Short mmCIF file of C-alpha atoms and ligand atoms in Angstrom, two decimals:
data_model
loop_
_atom_site.label_atom_id
_atom_site.label_comp_id
_atom_site.label_asym_id
_atom_site.label_seq_id
_atom_site.Cartn_x
_atom_site.Cartn_y
_atom_site.Cartn_z
CA MET A 1 113.67 65.93 84.17
CA LEU A 2 117.15 65.06 86.17
CA ILE A 3 117.33 62.79 89.91
CA ARG A 4 119.86 61.61 91.04
CA LYS A 5 120.01 58.33 92.79
CA THR A 6 118.87 57.22 96.19
CA ASN A 7 122.18 55.51 97.08
CA ASP A 8 123.40 59.03 97.08
CA ILE A 9 121.31 60.80 99.53
CA GLN A 10 123.06 61.52 102.08
CA PRO A 11 121.36 61.20 106.09
CA LEU A 12 121.21 65.26 106.79
CA GLU A 13 118.35 66.24 104.72
CA ILE A 14 116.21 63.26 104.60
CA THR A 15 113.57 65.19 107.31
CA PRO A 16 110.17 64.16 107.22
CA SER A 17 108.75 67.28 106.79
CA GLU A 18 110.46 67.77 103.75
CA ILE A 19 107.73 67.76 100.43
CA THR A 20 110.65 65.60 98.78
CA PRO A 21 114.24 64.59 99.95
CA LYS A 22 115.82 67.09 98.66
CA SER A 23 119.05 65.18 97.17
CA VAL A 24 116.27 64.23 94.83
CA TYR A 25 115.03 67.57 93.42
CA LEU A 26 118.36 69.58 94.04
CA ASN A 27 121.86 69.85 91.85
CA ARG A 28 124.65 68.54 92.94
CA ARG A 29 126.58 71.64 93.67
CA ALA A 30 123.53 73.42 95.03
CA PHE A 31 123.15 70.99 97.56
CA MET A 32 126.49 69.87 98.79
CA SER A 33 126.54 73.86 99.78
CA GLY A 34 123.26 73.97 101.10
CA ALA A 35 123.64 71.50 103.99
CA ALA A 36 125.52 73.20 106.30
CA ALA A 37 123.14 75.98 106.29
CA ALA A 38 120.01 73.43 106.35
CA GLY A 39 121.75 71.59 109.58
CA THR A 40 121.14 75.38 111.10
CA ALA A 41 117.97 75.89 110.00
CA ALA A 42 116.56 72.74 111.07
CA LEU A 43 117.43 73.54 114.67
CA VAL A 44 116.83 77.48 115.22
CA GLY A 45 113.12 76.45 113.47
CA PRO A 46 110.58 78.48 111.77
CA ARG A 47 109.98 81.30 113.81
CA ILE A 48 112.80 82.44 114.78
CA ALA A 49 114.14 82.31 111.47
CA SER A 50 111.32 84.59 110.64
CA LEU A 51 112.16 87.40 113.23
CA LEU A 52 115.29 87.16 111.88
CA ALA A 53 114.03 87.53 108.46
CA PRO A 54 113.51 91.53 107.00
CA ALA A 55 109.74 92.49 107.89
CA ALA A 56 106.63 92.23 105.68
CA SER A 57 106.37 95.40 103.93
CA VAL A 58 103.13 97.08 103.53
CA HIS A 59 103.16 99.63 100.51
CA ALA A 60 100.41 102.36 100.57
CA ASP A 61 99.77 101.74 96.62
CA THR A 62 98.82 97.71 97.62
CA LYS A 63 95.89 98.41 99.15
CA LEU A 64 92.94 96.56 97.45
CA THR A 65 88.88 97.36 97.30
CA THR A 66 87.29 94.34 98.77
CA VAL A 67 84.62 93.27 99.39
CA PRO A 68 83.59 90.39 102.44
CA SER A 69 82.68 86.61 101.18
CA PRO A 70 79.72 84.61 102.06
CA LEU A 71 82.83 81.69 101.72
CA SER A 72 84.95 82.74 104.35
CA THR A 73 85.69 80.25 107.04
CA THR A 74 84.84 81.89 110.48
CA GLY A 75 85.76 80.94 113.53
CA GLU A 76 89.81 80.35 113.09
CA GLN A 77 92.28 82.61 114.14
CA LEU A 78 94.37 83.86 111.36
CA THR A 79 98.38 83.39 110.87
CA SER A 80 99.93 86.33 111.16
CA LEU A 81 100.91 88.31 108.31
CA GLN A 82 104.46 87.80 108.84
CA ASP A 83 104.71 83.96 109.19
CA ILE A 84 102.51 83.84 106.07
CA THR A 85 105.31 85.57 103.74
CA HIS A 86 108.33 84.34 105.69
CA TYR A 87 107.39 80.12 105.43
CA ASN A 88 106.93 79.95 101.76
CA ASN A 89 107.03 77.44 99.00
CA PHE A 90 108.54 79.26 95.87
CA TYR A 91 111.26 76.82 94.60
CA GLU A 92 111.74 79.49 91.36
CA LEU A 93 112.85 81.34 94.63
CA GLY A 94 115.20 78.96 96.99
CA VAL A 95 114.03 76.19 98.22
CA ASP A 96 114.16 76.66 101.45
CA LYS A 97 111.71 78.28 103.69
CA GLY A 98 113.09 81.58 104.25
CA ASP A 99 114.31 81.60 100.46
CA PRO A 100 111.22 83.12 98.91
CA ALA A 101 111.18 86.23 101.15
CA ARG A 102 115.25 86.47 100.54
CA ASN A 103 114.92 86.26 96.73
CA ALA A 104 111.60 88.07 96.14
CA GLY A 105 112.65 91.95 95.67
CA ARG A 106 114.45 90.14 92.39
CA MET A 107 110.76 89.76 90.94
CA LYS A 108 109.07 91.91 88.74
CA THR A 109 105.33 91.71 88.23
CA ARG A 110 104.74 94.41 86.25
CA PRO A 111 104.42 94.58 83.05
CA TRP A 112 102.23 90.80 83.45
CA THR A 113 99.97 89.55 81.07
CA VAL A 114 98.04 85.82 81.60
CA SER A 115 97.85 84.38 78.40
CA ILE A 116 95.05 81.89 77.06
CA GLU A 117 95.58 78.84 74.77
CA GLY A 118 94.38 75.26 73.99
CA GLN A 119 90.45 74.40 73.64
CA VAL A 120 88.69 77.41 73.85
CA LYS A 121 87.01 79.78 71.26
CA ALA A 122 89.92 82.07 70.46
CA LYS A 123 93.28 82.68 71.98
CA LYS A 124 93.59 85.58 74.71
CA THR A 125 96.10 87.22 76.60
CA PHE A 126 94.83 89.32 79.74
CA ASP A 127 96.57 92.09 81.16
CA ILE A 128 96.84 91.83 85.39
CA ASP A 129 95.64 95.31 85.71
CA THR A 130 92.13 94.02 83.65
CA LEU A 131 92.25 90.96 85.73
CA LEU A 132 92.06 93.07 88.86
CA LYS A 133 89.23 94.37 88.00
CA LEU A 134 87.15 91.66 85.95
CA ARG A 135 84.60 91.42 89.32
CA PRO A 136 84.35 92.38 92.49
CA LEU A 137 87.55 91.18 94.55
CA GLU A 138 85.77 89.70 97.82
CA ASP A 139 88.38 89.24 100.92
CA ARG A 140 88.02 84.96 101.68
CA ILE A 141 89.63 83.32 105.20
CA TYR A 142 90.79 79.81 104.18
CA ARG A 143 92.60 77.04 105.80
CA PHE A 144 95.16 76.40 103.96
CA ARG A 145 97.28 72.68 104.50
CA CYS A 146 100.51 71.70 102.82
CA VAL A 147 101.65 68.06 101.71
CA GLU A 148 104.18 68.88 104.59
CA ALA A 149 101.52 68.74 107.04
CA TRP A 150 101.54 72.29 108.20
CA SER A 151 99.42 74.57 107.35
CA MET A 152 97.55 78.23 107.95
CA VAL A 153 94.98 79.82 107.73
CA ILE A 154 95.32 83.18 105.02
CA PRO A 155 92.62 85.86 104.26
CA TRP A 156 92.68 86.00 100.39
CA VAL A 157 91.31 88.47 98.45
CA GLY A 158 90.01 87.55 94.90
CA TYR A 159 87.28 86.10 93.03
CA SER A 160 86.20 82.98 91.86
CA LEU A 161 88.31 81.13 89.47
CA SER A 162 84.90 80.48 87.06
CA GLU A 163 84.04 83.97 87.06
CA PHE A 164 88.01 84.13 85.09
CA ILE A 165 87.50 81.02 83.24
CA LYS A 166 83.93 82.37 81.59
CA GLU A 167 85.71 84.96 80.33
CA CYS A 168 87.89 82.73 78.48
CA ASP A 169 85.33 81.00 76.62
CA PRO A 170 86.27 77.15 76.50
CA LEU A 171 84.99 74.78 74.16
CA PRO A 172 82.89 71.64 75.32
CA SER A 173 86.68 69.25 74.87
CA ALA A 174 87.55 71.53 77.35
CA LYS A 175 88.13 68.65 80.69
CA TYR A 176 90.59 70.30 82.81
CA ILE A 177 92.92 72.94 83.10
CA GLN A 178 96.76 73.90 83.81
CA PHE A 179 98.63 76.61 85.08
CA LEU A 180 102.00 77.55 84.28
CA SER A 181 104.12 79.66 86.09
CA LEU A 182 106.77 82.04 85.55
CA ALA A 183 110.23 80.34 85.01
CA ASP A 184 112.42 83.25 84.26
CA PRO A 185 115.93 82.59 85.15
CA ASN A 186 117.59 86.09 85.44
CA GLN A 187 114.96 87.05 88.41
CA MET A 188 114.15 83.57 89.85
CA PRO A 189 117.30 82.11 90.94
CA GLY A 190 115.95 78.53 92.34
CA LEU A 191 115.40 77.29 89.34
CA ARG A 192 118.92 76.31 88.70
CA GLU A 193 118.55 75.11 92.12
CA ALA A 194 116.25 72.50 92.18
CA ASN A 195 115.93 70.05 89.28
CA LEU A 196 112.50 70.20 88.75
CA ASP A 197 110.65 70.41 84.85
CA TRP A 198 109.99 74.04 84.92
CA PRO A 199 108.18 75.56 84.69
CA TYR A 200 105.66 74.84 87.31
CA SER A 201 102.88 73.25 86.29
CA GLU A 202 99.51 72.84 88.05
CA GLY A 203 95.99 71.22 87.20
CA LEU A 204 92.49 71.08 87.94
CA ARG A 205 89.71 68.95 86.13
CA MET A 206 87.02 71.32 84.91
CA ASP A 207 84.61 70.82 87.90
CA GLU A 208 86.88 71.62 90.20
CA ALA A 209 88.49 74.71 88.47
CA MET A 210 84.60 76.25 88.27
CA HIS A 211 83.92 74.90 91.58
CA PRO A 212 83.18 78.69 93.51
CA LEU A 213 85.40 77.75 96.60
CA THR A 214 88.39 77.56 93.60
CA LEU A 215 89.95 80.95 93.82
CA LEU A 216 92.00 83.05 91.37
CA THR A 217 93.52 85.21 94.34
CA PHE A 218 95.60 88.49 93.69
CA GLY A 219 96.21 89.25 97.32
CA LEU A 220 96.20 88.68 101.50
CA TYR A 221 95.24 90.60 104.25
CA GLY A 222 93.71 93.21 101.83
CA GLU A 223 96.99 93.90 99.98
CA THR A 224 98.27 92.53 96.37
CA LEU A 225 100.16 89.29 97.03
CA PRO A 226 103.75 89.94 97.90
CA ASN A 227 105.76 88.14 95.35
CA GLN A 228 106.92 85.35 97.69
CA ASP A 229 103.70 84.11 98.34
CA GLY A 230 102.97 84.23 94.21
CA ALA A 231 102.11 87.73 92.70
CA PRO A 232 100.71 89.10 90.82
CA VAL A 233 98.22 86.16 90.79
CA ARG A 234 97.87 82.62 91.36
CA VAL A 235 95.09 80.37 92.71
CA VAL A 236 93.91 79.11 96.01
CA ILE A 237 92.05 75.79 96.41
CA PRO A 238 91.30 75.76 99.59
CA TRP A 239 90.69 71.39 99.90
CA LYS A 240 93.37 70.49 97.95
CA TYR A 241 97.20 70.49 99.40
CA GLY A 242 99.62 73.58 99.19
CA PHE A 243 101.29 72.57 96.22
CA LYS A 244 97.89 72.52 93.76
CA SER A 245 97.68 76.57 94.86
CA ALA A 246 100.13 77.89 91.60
CA LYS A 247 101.74 80.72 92.01
CA SER A 248 102.85 83.70 89.75
CA ILE A 249 100.64 82.10 86.27
CA VAL A 250 102.02 83.42 83.45
CA LYS A 251 99.26 81.03 81.30
CA VAL A 252 96.22 79.07 81.22
CA ARG A 253 95.62 76.12 79.28
CA PHE A 254 92.04 74.44 78.55
CA VAL A 255 92.84 71.09 77.87
CA ASP A 256 90.71 67.23 76.70
CA LYS A 257 93.45 65.16 78.95
CA GLN A 258 95.17 65.21 82.11
CA PRO A 259 97.55 67.73 82.13
CA HIS A 260 101.19 66.90 82.97
CA THR A 261 101.91 68.34 86.81
CA THR A 262 105.04 69.15 87.84
CA TRP A 263 105.25 67.12 91.72
CA ASN A 264 103.19 64.58 89.85
CA GLU A 265 105.70 63.79 87.59
CA MET A 266 108.22 64.11 89.81
CA ALA A 267 107.35 61.45 92.42
CA PRO A 268 104.14 60.24 90.78
CA ASN A 269 103.81 57.42 93.91
CA GLU A 270 103.71 60.50 96.52
CA TYR A 271 101.78 63.61 95.16
CA GLY A 272 98.85 62.43 92.96
CA PHE A 273 97.01 64.30 90.66
CA TYR A 274 93.88 65.20 92.85
CA SER A 275 95.78 65.55 95.98
CA ASN A 276 92.77 66.38 98.15
CA VAL A 277 93.44 66.97 101.60
CA ASN A 278 92.72 62.78 103.23
CA PRO A 279 93.54 62.27 106.73
CA ASP A 280 93.04 58.43 105.57
CA VAL A 281 95.66 58.17 102.83
CA ASP A 282 99.24 58.94 104.08
CA HIS A 283 101.99 60.26 102.87
CA PRO A 284 104.01 56.92 101.76
CA ARG A 285 106.96 59.06 103.92
CA TRP A 286 104.55 60.35 106.66
CA SER A 287 101.53 60.56 108.31
CA GLN A 288 98.53 63.36 107.06
CA LYS A 289 96.64 62.43 110.29
CA THR A 290 97.33 65.86 111.83
CA GLU A 291 99.39 69.10 111.12
CA ARG A 292 101.29 71.89 112.92
CA ARG A 293 99.74 75.01 112.69
CA ILE A 294 102.35 77.86 112.29
CA GLY A 295 102.84 80.32 114.64
CA ALA A 296 99.53 78.97 116.71
CA SER A 297 100.22 78.57 120.40
CA ILE A 298 102.05 75.72 122.15
CA PHE A 299 98.60 74.13 122.81
CA LYS A 300 97.39 74.58 119.31
CA GLN A 301 100.05 73.82 117.50
CA ARG A 302 99.50 70.04 116.31
CA GLN A 303 95.72 69.41 115.32
CA PRO A 304 93.60 66.54 113.31
CA THR A 305 93.74 66.88 109.96
CA LEU A 306 89.83 67.51 108.35
CA MET A 307 88.30 65.47 105.52
CA PHE A 308 88.65 67.97 102.57
CA ASN A 309 90.27 70.25 104.77
CA GLY A 310 87.25 70.76 106.45
CA TYR A 311 85.29 71.87 103.37
CA GLY A 312 83.73 68.39 102.67
CA ASP A 313 79.75 69.78 102.39
CA GLN A 314 80.67 71.82 99.96
CA VAL A 315 83.37 69.78 97.71
CA ALA A 316 82.72 65.96 98.24
CA LYS A 317 79.97 65.86 95.66
CA LEU A 318 82.58 66.55 93.03
CA TYR A 319 84.19 62.63 93.96
CA THR A 320 81.02 61.15 94.24
CA GLY A 321 81.65 57.84 93.69
CA MET A 322 85.43 57.73 93.09
CA ASP A 323 87.88 55.47 95.15
CA LEU A 324 89.88 58.57 96.91
CA ARG A 325 92.67 56.25 97.90
CA LYS A 326 93.65 55.09 94.51
CA ASN A 327 92.54 59.26 93.26
CA PHE A 328 94.67 60.59 96.13
N1 MTE B 401 104.14 77.57 92.29
C1 MTE B 401 105.41 77.87 92.19
N2 MTE B 401 105.18 78.20 91.18
N3 MTE B 401 106.08 77.70 92.68
C2 MTE B 401 106.06 76.84 93.94
O1 MTE B 401 107.15 76.23 94.66
N4 MTE B 401 104.88 76.02 96.00
C3 MTE B 401 103.46 75.24 96.21
C4 MTE B 401 102.63 75.99 95.86
N5 MTE B 401 102.15 76.90 94.58
C5 MTE B 401 104.97 76.21 94.76
C6 MTE B 401 104.54 77.20 93.88
C7 MTE B 401 103.50 74.76 97.33
S1 MTE B 401 104.50 73.39 97.74
C8 MTE B 401 103.03 74.96 98.55
S2 MTE B 401 102.41 74.58 99.87
C9 MTE B 401 101.93 76.29 98.24
O2 MTE B 401 102.48 77.09 97.04
C10 MTE B 401 102.75 77.60 99.11
O3 MTE B 401 102.14 78.80 99.24
P1 MTE B 401 102.47 79.80 100.31
O4 MTE B 401 104.00 80.16 100.07
O5 MTE B 401 101.92 81.02 100.00
O6 MTE B 401 101.87 79.44 101.82
#
């Protein structure tokens, strides 16, 4: 993986809101040409940028049949579809927040398969339309907290990942699960822009993956996922920082050792494998005590961050006896 030296870093692009300094992950040419645009974007801000972006389209054939879920978070104002679909991190489609929406049309999500390999009784491949029908699709409202200290409240559609794992027949030796995303340079211009170790890889311990809150996600706001949000299938782990939630998954591997994961490999001192939301463990370059709720009224924009993103009652027991400062 190519990482530029720190003495190449220029002051313009080091902002606390960025997941890692752009100079670290951008290839030099893309970085130089993006610098001027980045300055403008910073002045304009995400709200105006999202208004300039094309409206999120809702196609007739994207409607999903869903049932309500008892696991939904209640009492929170939902983030608008416009913000959810125009303020994204999906580096394969570009590194700026508006790039995924701009480049989403280049991605093809049919045909699509998800292959299963590693510690399983037998390798399998699922067609996306089979996966969609495996279990009833639920509407699940979750708080979604990005490591960059912004958050949203998103009405996802999916079913618990545990239901899918049962269909995969993992062996007892499978201790972790790894998700690998699509990495096709013909559809994804960001692959050339960012010096990350593609394909995007994320992983969970098996008990985290089997937790009912961990969602295999096919849609949001009652419709299939827009490409920029990880179509046609992604995971969502609501008590972890957003980068754990891999998008556009094409491969699932069951493994006996902790798998390599993209951001942890890029900067292990900044992005831990666990990455549970924790207001008491700061990112080395910024505080995690508060978050900016995207699209909220000016009075509610800055909120305190909750331990495990507010899902501690359900998930804290997964980490009994673990030092969460060391295992951040
Ligand atoms: N998955 C892939 N394949 N590529 C990415 O760049 N970004 C991650 C995560 N999953 C990312 C990814 C990060 S940093 C975040 S915060 C969330 O996706 C953002 O999801 P959203 O754009 O739907 O809000």
